Short mmCIF file of C-alpha atoms (C1' of nucleotides) in Angstrom, two decimals:
data_model
loop_
_atom_site.label_atom_id
_atom_site.label_comp_id
_atom_site.label_asym_id
_atom_site.label_seq_id
_atom_site.Cartn_x
_atom_site.Cartn_y
_atom_site.Cartn_z
CA MET G 1 -0.01 0.00 -0.03
CA THR G 2 1.45 3.38 -0.98
CA GLU G 3 1.58 6.26 1.47
CA LEU G 4 -1.19 7.96 -0.11
CA GLU G 5 -3.34 4.94 0.11
CA GLN G 6 -2.61 4.67 3.74
CA TYR G 7 -3.66 8.31 4.28
CA ILE G 8 -6.89 7.81 2.30
CA GLN G 9 -7.56 4.62 4.20
CA SER G 10 -6.90 6.13 7.59
CA TYR G 11 -9.10 9.26 6.84
CA PHE G 12 -11.97 7.58 4.99
CA GLY G 13 -11.73 3.92 5.79
CA VAL G 14 -12.27 2.91 2.15
CA SER G 15 -12.05 -0.82 1.47
CA SER G 16 -8.77 -1.83 -0.17
CA ASP G 17 -10.15 -2.63 -3.77
CA ASN G 18 -11.46 0.93 -3.99
CA LEU G 19 -8.34 2.40 -2.58
CA MET G 20 -6.35 1.92 -5.77
CA GLN G 21 -9.17 3.48 -7.87
CA ILE G 22 -9.06 6.51 -5.79
CA SER G 23 -5.32 6.86 -5.46
CA GLU G 24 -4.82 6.54 -9.32
CA LEU G 25 -6.78 9.84 -9.57
CA PHE G 26 -4.00 11.64 -7.64
CA HIS G 27 -0.76 12.83 -9.13
CA GLU G 28 2.44 13.97 -7.47
CA GLU G 29 3.23 17.64 -7.45
CA GLU G 30 6.00 19.73 -5.90
CA ILE G 31 5.84 23.31 -4.58
CA LYS G 32 9.09 25.22 -3.83
CA LYS G 33 9.49 27.20 -0.65
CA GLY G 34 7.69 30.55 -0.99
CA ASP G 35 5.49 29.41 -3.88
CA TYR G 36 1.70 29.51 -3.79
CA PHE G 37 -0.74 26.77 -3.73
CA LEU G 38 -3.59 29.15 -3.91
CA HIS G 39 -4.31 32.84 -3.87
CA THR G 40 -7.27 34.67 -2.23
CA GLY G 41 -9.90 35.32 -4.82
CA LYS G 42 -9.05 32.61 -7.30
CA TYR G 43 -10.94 29.47 -7.56
CA CYS G 44 -9.56 26.38 -5.94
CA ASN G 45 -9.91 23.37 -8.19
CA LYS G 46 -7.78 20.86 -6.36
CA LEU G 47 -7.40 19.04 -3.10
CA SER G 48 -4.11 17.78 -1.87
CA PHE G 49 -2.47 15.62 0.66
CA ILE G 50 0.93 16.68 1.96
CA LYS G 51 3.67 14.11 1.39
CA ASN G 52 6.06 16.20 3.17
CA GLY G 53 6.83 19.81 3.71
CA MET G 54 4.44 22.59 5.08
CA LEU G 55 1.77 24.99 3.81
CA ARG G 56 0.54 28.13 5.45
CA ILE G 57 -3.06 29.15 5.09
CA TYR G 58 -3.59 32.79 5.55
CA VAL G 59 -5.29 35.92 4.54
CA THR G 60 -4.25 39.47 4.26
CA THR G 61 -6.49 42.09 5.66
CA ALA G 62 -6.08 45.92 5.54
CA GLU G 63 -4.24 45.88 8.97
CA LYS G 64 -2.35 42.50 8.94
CA GLU G 65 -1.92 39.02 7.83
CA VAL G 66 -3.79 36.35 9.54
CA THR G 67 -2.59 32.84 9.54
CA GLN G 68 -5.45 30.49 9.81
CA TRP G 69 -3.76 27.17 9.93
CA ILE G 70 -0.53 25.40 9.07
CA SER G 71 -0.72 22.09 7.33
CA THR G 72 2.01 19.51 7.71
CA LYS G 73 2.75 15.94 6.45
CA GLY G 74 -0.37 13.79 6.28
CA PHE G 75 -2.83 16.68 6.32
CA PHE G 76 -5.23 17.66 3.70
CA VAL G 77 -5.06 21.11 2.04
CA THR G 78 -7.72 22.94 0.02
CA ASP G 79 -10.03 25.86 0.27
CA LEU G 80 -13.09 24.01 1.03
CA SER G 81 -15.63 26.73 0.28
CA SER G 82 -14.05 27.44 -2.97
CA LEU G 83 -13.68 23.71 -4.02
CA VAL G 84 -17.22 22.74 -3.03
CA PHE G 85 -19.22 25.80 -3.52
CA GLU G 86 -17.17 27.23 -6.53
CA GLN G 87 -16.69 30.48 -4.75
CA PRO G 88 -13.70 32.77 -4.86
CA ALA G 89 -11.02 31.39 -2.48
CA ARG G 90 -10.96 32.83 0.96
CA TRP G 91 -7.51 31.89 1.82
CA THR G 92 -3.94 32.23 0.22
CA ILE G 93 -1.95 28.97 0.71
CA GLN G 94 1.87 29.29 0.49
CA ALA G 95 4.66 26.59 0.95
CA LEU G 96 6.75 27.32 4.00
CA ALA G 97 9.25 24.72 2.82
CA ASN G 98 9.74 22.66 -0.39
CA THR G 99 6.65 20.68 -0.31
CA GLU G 100 5.62 17.45 -2.08
CA LEU G 101 1.91 16.93 -2.60
CA TYR G 102 -0.57 14.25 -3.83
CA THR G 103 -3.02 16.20 -5.74
CA ILE G 104 -6.42 15.48 -7.22
CA GLN G 105 -8.01 17.86 -9.73
CA LYS G 106 -11.62 18.88 -8.99
CA SER G 107 -12.89 17.05 -12.08
CA ASP G 108 -11.40 13.74 -10.83
CA TYR G 109 -12.50 14.43 -7.25
CA GLN G 110 -16.05 14.65 -8.45
CA LYS G 111 -15.69 11.37 -10.23
CA ILE G 112 -14.87 9.58 -7.12
CA GLY G 113 -18.64 9.75 -6.02
CA GLN G 114 -19.57 7.74 -9.20
CA LEU G 115 -16.71 5.20 -8.84
CA ILE G 116 -17.57 4.44 -5.20
CA PRO G 117 -21.11 4.72 -4.04
CA GLN G 118 -20.34 5.13 -0.35
CA TRP G 119 -17.78 7.91 -1.03
CA HIS G 120 -20.00 10.85 -0.09
CA ALA G 121 -21.00 9.17 3.20
CA LEU G 122 -17.23 8.85 3.94
CA GLU G 123 -16.57 12.27 2.84
CA LYS G 124 -19.39 13.57 5.14
CA LEU G 125 -17.69 11.92 8.12
CA PHE G 126 -14.45 13.41 7.17
CA ILE G 127 -15.69 16.86 7.03
CA ALA G 128 -17.85 16.23 10.19
CA LYS G 129 -14.54 15.43 11.89
CA CYS G 130 -12.98 18.61 10.62
CA PHE G 131 -16.03 20.50 12.00
CA THR G 132 -15.45 19.20 15.48
CA MET G 133 -11.87 20.27 15.31
CA LEU G 134 -12.96 23.77 14.53
CA GLU G 135 -15.46 23.52 17.41
CA ASP G 136 -12.59 22.90 19.74
CA ARG G 137 -10.59 25.69 18.34
CA ILE G 138 -13.48 28.24 18.84
CA PHE G 139 -13.80 26.74 22.36
CA SER G 140 -10.31 27.51 23.03
CA HIS G 141 -10.84 31.14 22.07
CA LEU G 142 -13.91 31.38 24.22
CA SER G 143 -12.52 30.00 27.42
CA MET G 144 -8.66 30.17 27.30
CA SER G 145 -6.01 32.78 27.88
CA ALA G 146 -3.15 33.09 25.44
CA GLU G 147 -0.92 31.01 27.46
CA GLU G 148 -3.57 28.26 27.79
CA ARG G 149 -4.13 28.36 24.13
CA TYR G 150 -0.37 27.97 23.59
CA GLN G 151 -0.16 24.88 25.85
CA PHE G 152 -3.35 23.39 24.40
CA PHE G 153 -1.93 23.76 20.79
CA PHE G 154 1.61 22.54 21.80
CA ALA G 155 0.11 19.46 23.38
CA GLN G 156 -1.56 18.68 20.07
CA GLN G 157 1.33 19.33 17.76
CA PRO G 158 4.62 19.81 19.40
CA GLU G 159 6.59 19.07 16.28
CA LEU G 160 5.26 22.33 14.62
CA PHE G 161 7.10 24.51 17.15
CA ASN G 162 10.55 23.63 15.82
CA GLN G 163 9.68 23.88 12.15
CA VAL G 164 7.56 26.96 11.67
CA PRO G 165 8.35 30.65 11.91
CA LEU G 166 6.93 31.65 15.26
CA GLN G 167 5.20 34.71 14.02
CA TYR G 168 2.88 32.44 12.05
CA LEU G 169 2.28 30.22 14.99
CA ALA G 170 1.45 33.38 16.99
CA SER G 171 -1.02 34.59 14.53
CA MET G 172 -2.61 31.17 14.21
CA LEU G 173 -3.15 31.24 17.98
CA GLY G 174 -4.47 34.74 18.03
CA MET G 175 -1.58 36.57 19.72
CA THR G 176 1.20 38.78 18.66
CA PRO G 177 4.76 37.48 18.10
CA GLU G 178 6.01 39.17 21.27
CA THR G 179 3.46 37.59 23.45
CA PHE G 180 4.11 34.30 21.82
CA SER G 181 7.82 34.66 22.45
CA ARG G 182 7.38 35.40 26.14
CA ILE G 183 5.10 32.62 26.67
CA ARG G 184 7.21 30.28 24.91
CA ASN G 185 10.34 31.32 26.96
CA LYS G 186 8.27 30.90 30.12
CA ASN G 187 7.28 27.28 29.15
CA ARG G 188 10.69 26.22 28.13
CA ILE G 189 12.37 23.84 30.52
CA MET F 1 -45.34 22.57 1.45
CA THR F 2 -44.97 22.43 5.10
CA GLU F 3 -42.57 24.75 7.07
CA LEU F 4 -40.28 21.83 7.79
CA GLU F 5 -40.22 20.82 4.07
CA GLN F 6 -39.32 24.28 3.25
CA TYR F 7 -36.45 24.28 5.70
CA ILE F 8 -35.12 20.88 4.39
CA GLN F 9 -35.61 22.21 0.78
CA SER F 10 -33.58 25.41 1.54
CA TYR F 11 -30.74 23.61 3.39
CA PHE F 12 -30.45 20.57 1.14
CA GLY F 13 -32.05 21.40 -2.15
CA VAL F 14 -33.89 17.89 -2.17
CA SER F 15 -36.32 17.44 -5.06
CA SER F 16 -39.94 17.79 -4.01
CA ASP F 17 -40.89 14.13 -4.38
CA ASN F 18 -38.18 13.20 -1.84
CA LEU F 19 -39.07 15.94 0.43
CA MET F 20 -42.21 14.28 1.85
CA GLN F 21 -40.42 11.02 2.33
CA ILE F 22 -37.81 12.85 4.57
CA SER F 23 -40.28 15.06 6.38
CA GLU F 24 -42.44 12.20 7.34
CA LEU F 25 -39.44 10.86 9.35
CA PHE F 26 -39.62 13.90 11.72
CA HIS F 27 -42.02 14.37 14.59
CA GLU F 28 -42.91 17.47 16.46
CA GLU F 29 -41.63 17.94 20.09
CA GLU F 30 -41.86 20.58 22.49
CA ILE F 31 -39.27 21.65 25.19
CA LYS F 32 -40.23 23.94 27.92
CA LYS F 33 -38.02 26.89 28.90
CA GLY F 34 -35.18 25.68 31.07
CA ASP F 35 -35.61 22.01 30.03
CA TYR F 36 -32.71 20.16 28.40
CA PHE F 37 -32.32 18.98 24.82
CA LEU F 38 -29.08 17.25 25.72
CA HIS F 39 -26.58 16.83 28.54
CA THR F 40 -22.74 16.83 28.15
CA GLY F 41 -21.56 13.15 28.46
CA LYS F 42 -24.95 11.59 27.26
CA TYR F 43 -25.22 10.24 23.79
CA CYS F 44 -27.05 12.48 21.25
CA ASN F 45 -29.42 10.43 19.24
CA LYS F 46 -31.52 13.08 17.51
CA LEU F 47 -31.37 15.92 15.15
CA SER F 48 -33.83 18.82 15.21
CA PHE F 49 -34.94 21.96 13.42
CA ILE F 50 -36.27 24.72 15.47
CA LYS F 51 -39.81 25.55 14.49
CA ASN F 52 -39.76 28.39 17.06
CA GLY F 53 -38.06 29.18 20.28
CA MET F 54 -34.42 29.02 21.24
CA LEU F 55 -31.81 26.74 22.54
CA ARG F 56 -28.39 27.50 23.99
CA ILE F 57 -25.44 25.21 23.40
CA TYR F 58 -22.90 25.39 26.10
CA VAL F 59 -20.52 23.52 28.33
CA THR F 60 -19.63 23.84 32.02
CA THR F 61 -15.86 23.94 32.83
CA ALA F 62 -14.24 24.08 36.23
CA GLU F 63 -14.18 27.92 35.96
CA LYS F 64 -17.22 28.96 34.07
CA GLU F 65 -19.90 28.19 31.75
CA VAL F 66 -19.06 28.69 28.06
CA THR F 67 -21.78 29.32 25.66
CA GLN F 68 -20.81 27.93 22.20
CA TRP F 69 -23.85 28.95 20.21
CA ILE F 70 -27.53 29.98 20.36
CA SER F 71 -29.80 28.37 17.88
CA THR F 72 -32.95 30.05 16.82
CA LYS F 73 -35.92 29.46 14.46
CA GLY F 74 -35.07 27.66 11.27
CA PHE F 75 -31.67 26.41 12.65
CA PHE F 76 -30.49 22.96 12.99
CA VAL F 77 -29.53 21.63 16.49
CA THR F 78 -27.74 18.55 17.51
CA ASP F 79 -24.28 17.43 18.78
CA LEU F 80 -22.65 16.56 15.54
CA SER F 81 -19.71 14.57 17.01
CA SER F 82 -22.07 12.55 19.18
CA LEU F 83 -24.57 11.89 16.42
CA VAL F 84 -22.21 11.01 13.78
CA PHE F 85 -19.33 9.38 15.68
CA GLU F 86 -21.40 7.95 18.57
CA GLN F 87 -19.26 9.67 21.18
CA PRO F 88 -20.37 11.21 24.45
CA ALA F 89 -21.89 14.68 23.89
CA ARG F 90 -19.50 17.59 24.26
CA TRP F 91 -22.44 20.13 24.70
CA THR F 92 -25.23 20.71 26.92
CA ILE F 93 -28.15 22.08 25.18
CA GLN F 94 -31.08 23.82 27.01
CA ALA F 95 -34.15 25.77 25.95
CA LEU F 96 -33.98 29.51 26.54
CA ALA F 97 -37.74 29.69 25.94
CA ASN F 98 -40.57 27.36 25.17
CA THR F 99 -39.38 25.75 22.06
CA GLU F 100 -40.94 23.67 19.38
CA LEU F 101 -38.89 21.30 17.36
CA TYR F 102 -39.12 18.96 14.36
CA THR F 103 -36.97 16.04 15.41
CA ILE F 104 -35.64 13.08 13.74
CA GLN F 105 -34.33 10.14 15.71
CA LYS F 106 -30.87 8.81 14.74
CA SER F 107 -32.34 5.47 13.38
CA ASP F 108 -34.62 7.33 10.99
CA TYR F 109 -32.00 9.86 10.21
CA GLN F 110 -29.61 6.82 9.17
CA LYS F 111 -32.39 5.69 6.98
CA ILE F 112 -32.57 8.66 4.74
CA GLY F 113 -29.33 7.64 2.94
CA GLN F 114 -31.20 4.44 1.80
CA LEU F 115 -34.22 6.30 0.82
CA ILE F 116 -32.56 9.02 -1.24
CA PRO F 117 -29.36 8.20 -2.92
CA GLN F 118 -27.98 11.64 -3.20
CA TRP F 119 -28.70 12.36 0.42
CA HIS F 120 -24.98 11.86 1.56
CA ALA F 121 -23.82 14.25 -1.03
CA LEU F 122 -26.34 16.95 0.04
CA GLU F 123 -25.46 16.37 3.78
CA LYS F 124 -21.88 16.74 2.93
CA LEU F 125 -22.50 20.14 1.36
CA PHE F 126 -24.64 21.06 4.39
CA ILE F 127 -21.73 20.21 6.82
CA ALA F 128 -19.18 21.98 4.57
CA LYS F 129 -21.37 25.15 4.77
CA CYS F 130 -21.30 24.74 8.53
CA PHE F 131 -17.56 24.30 8.36
CA THR F 132 -17.07 27.48 6.49
CA MET F 133 -19.10 29.37 9.13
CA LEU F 134 -16.85 28.21 11.87
CA GLU F 135 -13.83 29.27 9.79
CA ASP F 136 -15.35 32.74 9.73
CA ARG F 137 -15.83 32.66 13.48
CA ILE F 138 -12.24 31.53 14.11
CA PHE F 139 -11.15 34.30 11.80
CA SER F 140 -13.04 36.75 13.99
CA HIS F 141 -11.02 35.63 17.07
CA LEU F 142 -7.83 35.91 15.25
CA SER F 143 -8.30 39.23 13.77
CA MET F 144 -10.86 41.40 15.69
CA SER F 145 -11.30 43.11 18.94
CA ALA F 146 -14.23 42.44 21.24
CA GLU F 147 -15.95 45.41 19.80
CA GLU F 148 -15.45 44.34 16.25
CA ARG F 149 -16.69 40.85 17.00
CA TYR F 150 -19.78 42.39 18.60
CA GLN F 151 -20.35 44.40 15.47
CA PHE F 152 -19.69 41.56 13.14
CA PHE F 153 -22.10 39.29 14.92
CA PHE F 154 -24.77 41.90 15.33
CA ALA F 155 -24.71 42.50 11.51
CA GLN F 156 -25.42 38.85 11.04
CA GLN F 157 -28.05 38.31 13.59
CA PRO F 158 -29.58 41.49 14.96
CA GLU F 159 -32.76 39.81 16.22
CA LEU F 160 -30.80 37.87 18.74
CA PHE F 161 -29.74 40.80 20.76
CA ASN F 162 -33.25 41.54 21.91
CA GLN F 163 -34.23 38.00 22.63
CA VAL F 164 -31.26 36.38 24.49
CA PRO F 165 -29.93 37.13 27.96
CA LEU F 166 -26.95 39.12 27.20
CA GLN F 167 -24.53 37.16 29.37
CA TYR F 168 -24.87 34.30 26.86
CA LEU F 169 -24.29 36.51 23.86
CA ALA F 170 -21.14 37.84 25.73
CA SER F 171 -19.81 34.31 26.43
CA MET F 172 -20.55 33.25 22.78
CA LEU F 173 -18.44 36.22 21.59
CA GLY F 174 -15.68 35.58 23.95
CA MET F 175 -16.12 38.44 26.38
CA THR F 176 -17.37 39.21 29.84
CA PRO F 177 -20.90 40.45 30.25
CA GLU F 178 -19.46 43.69 31.62
CA THR F 179 -17.51 44.36 28.52
CA PHE F 180 -20.51 43.31 26.35
CA SER F 181 -22.74 45.77 28.13
CA ARG F 182 -20.34 48.60 27.70
CA ILE F 183 -19.83 47.98 23.95
CA ARG F 184 -23.58 47.60 23.50
CA ASN F 185 -24.16 50.89 25.28
CA LYS F 186 -21.71 52.67 23.01
CA ASN F 187 -23.18 51.21 19.80
CA ARG F 188 -26.63 52.09 20.68
CA ILE F 189 -28.04 55.07 18.77
"C1'" DA X 1 35.02 37.27 6.23
"C1'" DG X 2 31.82 41.08 6.45
"C1'" DT X 3 27.51 42.91 5.98
"C1'" DA X 4 22.70 42.85 5.02
"C1'" DT X 5 18.23 40.84 5.99
"C1'" DG X 6 14.65 38.81 8.50
"C1'" DG X 7 13.22 36.67 12.59
"C1'" DC X 8 13.44 36.51 17.64
"C1'" DT X 9 13.88 38.41 22.21
"C1'" DT X 10 13.58 41.72 25.87
"C1'" DG X 11 12.16 45.88 28.08
"C1'" DA X 12 9.15 49.98 28.79
"C1'" DT X 13 4.84 51.64 28.09
"C1'" DA X 14 -0.03 51.82 26.56
"C1'" DT X 15 -4.43 49.88 26.06
"C1'" DA X 16 -8.24 46.58 25.95
"C1'" DA X 17 -10.67 43.79 28.60
"C1'" DA X 18 -11.14 41.29 33.13
"C1'" DT X 19 -12.31 41.63 37.69
"C1'" DC X 20 -14.44 43.41 41.68
"C1'" DA X 21 -18.10 45.83 43.67
"C1'" DA X 22 -22.31 48.30 44.18
"C1'" DG X 23 -26.51 49.72 42.68
"C1'" DA X 24 -30.55 49.80 39.14
"C1'" DA X 25 -33.63 47.45 36.35
"C1'" DA X 26 -36.07 43.55 35.02
"C1'" DT X 27 -38.21 39.20 35.67
"C1'" DC X 28 -40.36 35.92 38.45
"C1'" DA X 29 -43.21 33.97 42.21
"C1'" DA X 30 -46.64 34.24 45.69
"C1'" DT A 1 -48.91 44.19 43.80
"C1'" DT A 2 -45.05 43.10 46.43
"C1'" DG A 3 -40.93 41.18 47.62
"C1'" DA A 4 -37.15 38.06 45.94
"C1'" DT A 5 -34.15 36.73 42.41
"C1'" DT A 6 -31.76 37.39 38.64
"C1'" DT A 7 -29.74 40.05 35.11
"C1'" DC A 8 -27.83 44.43 33.63
"C1'" DT A 9 -25.14 48.71 34.15
"C1'" DT A 10 -21.65 51.59 35.70
"C1'" DG A 11 -17.55 52.90 38.06
"C1'" DA A 12 -12.74 51.88 40.07
"C1'" DT A 13 -8.99 49.03 39.72
"C1'" DT A 14 -6.10 45.24 38.10
"C1'" DT A 15 -4.26 42.21 34.67
"C1'" DA A 16 -3.26 40.36 30.32
"C1'" DT A 17 -1.90 41.43 26.07
"C1'" DA A 18 -0.63 44.81 22.36
"C1'" DT A 19 2.36 48.20 20.77
"C1'" DC A 20 6.70 50.52 20.35
"C1'" DA A 21 11.55 50.34 20.42
"C1'" DA A 22 16.00 48.60 20.44
"C1'" DG A 23 19.17 45.00 20.42
"C1'" DC A 24 20.53 40.13 19.17
"C1'" DC A 25 21.09 36.07 16.65
"C1'" DA A 26 21.00 33.52 12.68
"C1'" DT A 27 21.08 32.77 7.93
"C1'" DA A 28 21.93 34.27 3.27
"C1'" DC A 29 24.63 37.25 0.00
"C1'" DT A 30 28.79 39.21 -2.42
#
DNA sequence: AGTATGGCTTGATATAAATCAAGAAATCAA
DNA sequence: TTGATTTCTTGATTTATATCAAGCCATACT
């Protein structure tokens, strides 16, 4: 089983005879550090798994740049509202490092539902899972201080803290780089 | 077309011959003010539309009560992770007023997929829509002040501000009742 | 090697929002 | 209606976090 098939299996629990059908629709793609996967306002017509590397999902407002999320190895990446509802992309997505992707084009993505009858049901579960992760994140903003959010997130993804420019982590957690730096220092052994 | 059918139509865009099949699976139910739709830790085995009234979705932590959302007429209500993944409910859901619901039991809900082949695809779109709403909410916490969140939310649901105890709105927006009260006063004409 | 450049740290200060506290208004119950 | 709760408002104070500013440390550049 290829790495891609393992990811699809673990996210969607597809049976192994279907796995190959799906994974054949993906192709490998590389994005160099600094290059863009997607620009705000464009239409997102693909969905990718990260084989290795990192992508930052952000948006530029009048005052500042807001990092919404950083995706790493094993994660999905797309602009869901653009892919699914054909709307202009909300997010800009840029590679923080040289990144290899398994990518499926929208047209092929839409074919999966015909190939595999239970696909939509599995996909629904996947998106529902993503939904609950966002619920957790909102909860963290309703009930935690900056330091608590730091610890909550660090517990979930400690690897990220060594690999990602800290200013982006700070933004993603809803605090300034200075505050992030101080908290980080305090929490270092 | 009944009110329930209109909701289902508008959320899912089901064709009219399927609408009745679906709506027949729902039954009406009433919850008195103060009564509970769901308790944290229990299993949520239903999904409801609000015909009228209001429900508050919240969780009690060691320090405080955190209101995650307030659902009103026309909205869906359930604990998604409990309904879909059969996990203990994260949220407690309580009626803020006498509330009439159209409710479908989990067992019937699961039947819809068999009745209507494209159901899972429609449901996926529905959850994806909910997902993007949560993305917006997270963005509001990453980039806005308390006052800006107040205005952002007020623009979306001005009706709520007259009907709901303000302390719950405050919690839902991630601020204290005092801060909410001051901002509200300032923004009153 | 030397010097830019961008990212991180640290300190001083300002500000938004929380907390504490008391009183006013609204809601509820008898 | 009246008193009893509960919720809301307002002011004073504290605290967390942002902002401003300077220096430091890496990495990249020539």
